[in-house]
Backbone as JSON Lines, residues from 0, in Angstrom:
{"i":0,"aa":"M","n":[-41.25,-44.87,16.35],"ca":[-41.62,-43.23,16.75],"c":[-42.31,-42.66,15.66]}
{"i":1,"aa":"K","n":[-43.47,-42.08,16.45],"ca":[-44.45,-41.52,15.61],"c":[-44.17,-40.23,15.29]}
{"i":2,"aa":"T","n":[-44.24,-39.77,13.89],"ca":[-44.28,-38.61,13.23],"c":[-45.56,-37.42,13.43]}
{"i":3,"aa":"M","n":[-45.29,-36.57,14.02],"ca":[-46.48,-35.58,14.13],"c":[-46.64,-34.54,12.69]}
{"i":4,"aa":"L","n":[-47.74,-34.15,12.74],"ca":[-47.96,-33.3,11.55],"c":[-48.03,-32.02,12.14]}
{"i":5,"aa":"F","n":[-47.86,-31.08,11.39],"ca":[-48.02,-29.54,11.68],"c":[-48.97,-29.5,12.41]}
{"i":6,"aa":"S","n":[-50.08,-29.73,11.81],"ca":[-51.38,-29.15,12.51],"c":[-51.4,-29.76,13.82]}
{"i":7,"aa":"E","n":[-50.71,-30.95,14.16],"ca":[-50.98,-31.49,15.32],"c":[-50.12,-30.97,16.74]}
{"i":8,"aa":"I","n":[-49.38,-30.3,16.36],"ca":[-48.03,-29.63,17.25],"c":[-48.84,-28.27,18.13]}
{"i":9,"aa":"P","n":[-48.92,-28.21,19.19],"ca":[-49.65,-26.99,19.67],"c":[-49.04,-25.63,19.3]}
{"i":10,"aa":"P","n":[-49.86,-24.74,19.1],"ca":[-49.29,-23.43,18.9],"c":[-48.64,-22.91,19.59]}
{"i":11,"aa":"A","n":[-48.56,-23.08,20.86],"ca":[-47.53,-22.38,21.69],"c":[-45.8,-23.39,21.77]}
{"i":12,"aa":"D","n":[-45.95,-24.38,21.28],"ca":[-44.56,-25.27,21.0],"c":[-44.27,-24.69,19.54]}
{"i":13,"aa":"R","n":[-44.88,-24.3,18.6],"ca":[-44.54,-23.97,17.02],"c":[-43.99,-22.54,17.37]}
{"i":14,"aa":"T","n":[-44.73,-21.75,17.9],"ca":[-44.02,-20.25,18.19],"c":[-42.76,-20.24,19.1]}
{"i":15,"aa":"L","n":[-42.88,-21.13,19.92],"ca":[-41.46,-21.07,20.75],"c":[-40.29,-21.74,19.8]}
{"i":16,"aa":"S","n":[-40.64,-22.76,18.82],"ca":[-39.74,-23.52,18.14],"c":[-39.38,-22.37,17.3]}
{"i":17,"aa":"A","n":[-40.28,-21.38,16.65],"ca":[-39.98,-20.69,15.64],"c":[-38.98,-19.43,16.28]}
{"i":18,"aa":"I","n":[-39.05,-18.87,17.15],"ca":[-38.49,-18.17,18.02],"c":[-36.8,-18.23,18.29]}
{"i":19,"aa":"L","n":[-36.96,-19.78,18.96],"ca":[-35.63,-20.47,18.96],"c":[-34.73,-20.37,17.54]}
{"i":20,"aa":"G","n":[-35.38,-20.81,16.86],"ca":[-34.66,-21.17,15.4],"c":[-34.46,-19.76,14.9]}
{"i":21,"aa":"Y","n":[-35.11,-18.82,15.02],"ca":[-34.74,-17.47,14.14],"c":[-33.57,-16.85,15.06]}
{"i":22,"aa":"G","n":[-33.65,-16.89,16.47],"ca":[-32.79,-16.51,17.54],"c":[-31.57,-17.09,16.98]}
{"i":23,"aa":"A","n":[-31.38,-18.41,16.95],"ca":[-30.25,-19.04,16.82],"c":[-29.36,-18.58,15.42]}
{"i":24,"aa":"F","n":[-30.49,-18.51,14.4],"ca":[-29.98,-17.79,13.08],"c":[-29.41,-16.41,13.37]}
{"i":25,"aa":"V","n":[-30.03,-15.53,14.17],"ca":[-29.7,-14.09,14.1],"c":[-28.19,-14.22,14.98]}
{"i":26,"aa":"A","n":[-28.4,-15.1,16.16],"ca":[-27.14,-15.2,16.72],"c":[-25.75,-15.35,16.1]}
{"i":27,"aa":"V","n":[-25.8,-16.61,15.1],"ca":[-24.7,-17.03,14.03],"c":[-24.38,-15.92,13.4]}
{"i":28,"aa":"L","n":[-25.58,-15.15,12.88],"ca":[-25.09,-13.76,11.97],"c":[-24.24,-12.89,12.7]}
{"i":29,"aa":"L","n":[-24.74,-12.76,13.98],"ca":[-23.96,-11.49,14.78],"c":[-22.47,-12.21,15.03]}
{"i":30,"aa":"L","n":[-22.51,-13.45,15.41],"ca":[-21.27,-13.8,15.69],"c":[-20.18,-13.86,14.32]}
{"i":31,"aa":"L","n":[-20.78,-13.95,13.33],"ca":[-20.09,-13.77,11.73],"c":[-19.61,-12.62,11.75]}
{"i":32,"aa":"A","n":[-20.76,-11.5,11.82],"ca":[-20.4,-9.98,11.91],"c":[-19.37,-9.74,12.8]}
{"i":33,"aa":"L","n":[-19.34,-10.13,13.94],"ca":[-18.29,-9.75,15.08],"c":[-17.06,-10.08,14.58]}
{"i":34,"aa":"I","n":[-17.03,-11.42,13.84],"ca":[-15.66,-12.17,13.69],"c":[-14.96,-11.24,12.37]}
{"i":35,"aa":"V","n":[-15.92,-10.79,11.43],"ca":[-15.28,-9.75,10.31],"c":[-14.98,-8.59,10.88]}
{"i":36,"aa":"F","n":[-15.82,-7.94,11.83],"ca":[-15.36,-6.85,12.29],"c":[-13.91,-6.69,12.97]}
{"i":37,"aa":"L","n":[-13.71,-7.81,13.92],"ca":[-12.44,-7.91,14.44],"c":[-11.38,-8.27,13.3]}
{"i":38,"aa":"I","n":[-11.48,-8.96,12.16],"ca":[-10.26,-9.34,11.38],"c":[-10.13,-7.92,10.63]}
{"i":39,"aa":"V","n":[-11.01,-7.1,9.88],"ca":[-10.87,-5.92,9.67],"c":[-10.05,-4.91,10.5]}
{"i":40,"aa":"R","n":[-10.76,-4.94,11.73],"ca":[-10.17,-3.75,12.62],"c":[-8.36,-4.1,12.54]}
{"i":41,"aa":"K","n":[-8.28,-5.49,12.81],"ca":[-6.55,-6.12,13.0],"c":[-5.77,-5.51,11.61]}
{"i":42,"aa":"I","n":[-6.63,-5.74,10.44],"ca":[-5.59,-5.28,9.17],"c":[-5.86,-3.78,9.32]}
{"i":43,"aa":"K","n":[-6.43,-3.13,9.62],"ca":[-6.44,-1.75,9.65],"c":[-5.1,-1.45,10.32]}
{"i":44,"aa":"R","n":[-5.07,-1.8,11.51],"ca":[-4.04,-1.63,12.45],"c":[-2.76,-1.95,12.06]}
{"i":45,"aa":"K","n":[-2.67,-3.15,11.27],"ca":[-1.3,-3.44,10.84],"c":[-1.06,-2.34,9.57]}
{"i":46,"aa":"Q","n":[-1.77,-1.91,8.53],"ca":[-1.85,-0.94,7.82],"c":[-1.24,0.37,8.36]}
{"i":47,"aa":"K","n":[-2.0,0.62,9.35],"ca":[-1.57,2.08,9.94],"c":[-0.45,2.26,10.89]}
{"i":48,"aa":"R","n":[0.12,0.9,11.18],"ca":[1.42,0.7,11.54],"c":[2.38,0.8,10.64]}
{"i":49,"aa":"E","n":[2.02,0.14,9.46],"ca":[3.12,0.34,8.32],"c":[3.0,1.47,7.63]}
{"i":50,"aa":"D","n":[1.88,2.26,7.7],"ca":[2.19,3.79,7.17],"c":[3.1,4.63,7.89]}
{"i":51,"aa":"A","n":[2.79,4.28,9.19],"ca":[3.42,5.01,10.39],"c":[5.1,4.81,9.94]}
{"i":52,"aa":"D","n":[5.35,3.56,9.88],"ca":[6.96,3.32,9.75],"c":[7.29,3.84,8.71]}
{"i":53,"aa":"K","n":[6.55,4.13,7.56],"ca":[7.05,4.36,6.04],"c":[7.22,5.97,6.18]}
{"i":54,"aa":"T","n":[6.48,6.62,7.1],"ca":[6.21,8.23,6.96],"c":[7.58,8.32,8.33]}
{"i":55,"aa":"V","n":[7.89,7.62,9.44],"ca":[9.16,7.7,9.77],"c":[10.27,7.65,8.87]}
{"i":56,"aa":"S","n":[10.22,6.57,7.96],"ca":[11.51,6.41,7.52],"c":[11.84,7.49,6.38]}
{"i":57,"aa":"T","n":[10.74,8.21,5.75],"ca":[10.92,9.18,4.66],"c":[11.24,10.15,5.48]}
{"i":58,"aa":"D","n":[10.6,10.58,6.6],"ca":[10.91,12.05,7.57],"c":[12.48,12.05,7.64]}
{"i":59,"aa":"S","n":[13.11,10.72,7.86],"ca":[14.58,10.72,8.17],"c":[15.28,11.03,6.92]}
{"i":60,"aa":"V","n":[14.8,11.15,5.75],"ca":[15.71,11.51,4.63],"c":[16.03,12.96,4.58]}
{"i":61,"aa":"T","n":[17.08,13.29,4.41],"ca":[17.51,15.09,4.31],"c":[17.37,15.54,3.38]}
{"i":62,"aa":"A","n":[17.22,16.9,3.22],"ca":[17.01,17.73,2.1],"c":[18.04,17.14,0.73]}
{"i":63,"aa":"A","n":[19.21,17.11,1.3],"ca":[20.42,16.93,0.25],"c":[20.22,15.26,-0.41]}
{"i":64,"aa":"D","n":[19.52,14.44,0.16],"ca":[19.08,13.18,-0.13],"c":[18.1,12.71,-1.21]}
{"i":65,"aa":"K","n":[17.04,14.02,-1.31],"ca":[15.92,13.66,-2.23],"c":[16.37,14.17,-3.76]}
{"i":66,"aa":"T","n":[15.85,13.69,-4.55],"ca":[16.35,13.72,-6.09],"c":[14.99,14.38,-6.53]}
{"i":67,"aa":"A","n":[15.3,14.97,-7.76],"ca":[14.29,15.9,-8.75],"c":[13.48,14.34,-9.13]}
{"i":68,"aa":"P","n":[11.98,14.54,-9.35],"ca":[11.5,13.52,-10.16],"c":[12.04,13.18,-11.53]}
{"i":69,"aa":"G","n":[12.07,11.92,-11.73],"ca":[12.87,11.53,-13.02],"c":[14.03,11.28,-13.09]}
{"i":70,"aa":"S","n":[14.84,11.68,-12.04],"ca":[16.22,11.36,-11.99],"c":[17.01,10.27,-11.32]}
{"i":71,"aa":"A","n":[18.09,9.7,-11.82],"ca":[18.53,8.32,-11.45],"c":[19.31,8.34,-10.39]}
{"i":72,"aa":"G","n":[19.44,9.85,-9.52],"ca":[20.11,9.55,-8.43],"c":[21.22,10.48,-8.4]}
{"i":73,"aa":"Q","n":[22.5,10.13,-7.75],"ca":[23.78,11.39,-7.44],"c":[24.24,11.0,-8.79]}
{"i":74,"aa":"I","n":[25.07,12.0,-9.04],"ca":[26.56,11.83,-10.2],"c":[27.48,12.55,-9.28]}
{"i":75,"aa":"K","n":[28.53,11.88,-9.77],"ca":[29.74,12.29,-9.45],"c":[30.53,13.52,-9.99]}
{"i":76,"aa":"L","n":[30.8,14.46,-9.75],"ca":[31.69,15.32,-10.52],"c":[33.2,15.5,-10.16]}
{"i":77,"aa":"H","n":[34.04,15.49,-11.11],"ca":[35.61,15.2,-10.57],"c":[35.92,16.56,-11.48]}
{"i":78,"aa":"D","n":[36.54,17.66,-10.44],"ca":[36.92,18.76,-11.43],"c":[36.07,19.55,-12.34]}
{"i":79,"aa":"V","n":[34.7,19.41,-12.27],"ca":[33.86,19.75,-13.25],"c":[32.57,20.7,-12.51]}
{"i":80,"aa":"E","n":[32.5,21.63,-12.87],"ca":[31.54,22.62,-12.04],"c":[30.18,22.19,-12.58]}
{"i":81,"aa":"P","n":[29.23,22.0,-11.65],"ca":[27.95,21.78,-11.93],"c":[26.9,22.41,-13.14]}
{"i":82,"aa":"K","n":[27.13,23.2,-13.66],"ca":[26.86,24.11,-14.64],"c":[27.22,23.77,-15.95]}
{"i":83,"aa":"T","n":[28.55,23.19,-15.78],"ca":[29.38,22.54,-17.03],"c":[29.06,21.2,-17.19]}
{"i":84,"aa":"A","n":[28.48,20.77,-16.08],"ca":[28.47,19.27,-16.27],"c":[26.84,19.03,-16.89]}
{"i":85,"aa":"A","n":[26.08,20.15,-16.45],"ca":[24.79,20.04,-16.83],"c":[24.57,20.56,-18.35]}
{"i":86,"aa":"L","n":[25.38,21.14,-18.93],"ca":[25.56,21.65,-20.28],"c":[25.91,20.16,-21.12]}
{"i":87,"aa":"L","n":[27.23,19.26,-20.51],"ca":[27.67,18.29,-21.28],"c":[26.67,17.07,-21.59]}
{"i":88,"aa":"M","n":[25.74,17.31,-20.31],"ca":[24.57,16.15,-20.31],"c":[23.69,16.7,-21.34]}
{"i":89,"aa":"A","n":[23.28,17.55,-21.48],"ca":[22.45,18.12,-22.45],"c":[22.83,17.55,-23.81]}
{"i":90,"aa":"I","n":[24.09,17.94,-24.03],"ca":[24.39,18.0,-25.47],"c":[24.58,16.34,-25.65]}
{"i":91,"aa":"V","n":[25.07,15.46,-24.81],"ca":[24.98,13.73,-25.13],"c":[23.45,13.55,-25.38]}
{"i":92,"aa":"A","n":[22.62,14.02,-24.65],"ca":[21.26,13.65,-24.98],"c":[20.96,14.1,-26.23]}
{"i":93,"aa":"D","n":[21.26,15.33,-26.57],"ca":[20.68,15.86,-27.83],"c":[21.58,15.04,-29.12]}
{"i":94,"aa":"K","n":[22.75,14.99,-28.75],"ca":[23.36,14.26,-30.19],"c":[23.0,12.58,-30.21]}
{"i":95,"aa":"A","n":[22.63,12.04,-28.84],"ca":[22.27,10.65,-29.07],"c":[20.91,10.61,-29.26]}
{"i":96,"aa":"G","n":[19.9,11.63,-29.29],"ca":[18.45,11.84,-29.73],"c":[17.91,10.83,-28.76]}
{"i":97,"aa":"V","n":[18.38,10.76,-27.34],"ca":[17.39,10.23,-26.33],"c":[17.19,10.99,-25.3]}
{"i":98,"aa":"P","n":[15.93,11.18,-24.79],"ca":[15.53,11.95,-23.63],"c":[16.55,12.28,-22.82]}
{"i":99,"aa":"L","n":[16.73,13.37,-21.88],"ca":[17.63,13.21,-20.85],"c":[17.53,12.66,-19.63]}
{"i":100,"aa":"N","n":[16.01,12.48,-19.6],"ca":[15.51,11.31,-18.35],"c":[15.82,10.08,-18.45]}
{"i":101,"aa":"C","n":[16.12,9.72,-19.91],"ca":[16.36,8.29,-19.93],"c":[17.6,7.76,-20.06]}
{"i":102,"aa":"L","n":[18.7,8.74,-19.54],"ca":[20.2,8.54,-19.58],"c":[20.4,8.44,-18.02]}
{"i":103,"aa":"R","n":[21.32,7.85,-17.91],"ca":[21.9,8.14,-16.55],"c":[23.44,8.08,-16.53]}
{"i":104,"aa":"F","n":[23.95,9.34,-15.84],"ca":[25.28,9.45,-15.85],"c":[25.94,9.11,-14.42]}
{"i":105,"aa":"K","n":[26.87,8.25,-14.25],"ca":[27.54,8.26,-12.99],"c":[28.42,8.95,-12.82]}
{"i":106,"aa":"S","n":[29.14,9.52,-13.58],"ca":[30.16,10.56,-13.16],"c":[30.47,11.42,-14.35]}
{"i":107,"aa":"I","n":[31.22,12.54,-14.08],"ca":[31.45,13.21,-15.28],"c":[33.01,13.73,-14.68]}
{"i":108,"aa":"R","n":[34.0,13.77,-15.64],"ca":[35.62,13.96,-15.31],"c":[36.27,14.85,-16.38]}
{"i":109,"aa":"E","n":[36.78,15.71,-16.16],"ca":[37.56,16.49,-17.01],"c":[38.72,15.57,-17.19]}
{"i":110,"aa":"L","n":[39.14,15.68,-19.02],"ca":[40.23,14.99,-19.1],"c":[41.16,15.99,-19.59]}
{"i":111,"aa":"K","n":[42.65,15.73,-18.96],"ca":[43.53,16.95,-19.12],"c":[44.42,16.54,-19.98]}
{"i":112,"aa":"K","n":[45.05,17.12,-20.88],"ca":[46.02,16.74,-21.68],"c":[47.42,17.11,-21.21]}
């Protein structure tokens, strides 16, 4: 098989070859861009769906179930008023030398003699 030099190829063939080469290159780039676009769109839809699920689950929480920031949740009071329980928790935190938000009280009960 005889190899041809660049100068031996007719100008029309060189132009056509260049256009086809560049066209194939651009077509592959467009295909890759389309694939990336579709993947990103799918991921965004999935995240949007998850965010919507989270919003629905947080909306279902009632006002009574919401706790103050830094609290550990609910406390069971047995024959003790909430004001008295708050004072007792503050005294315990002060005597222990620990910040109140670092302690967790599960229940408070009055000891009767």
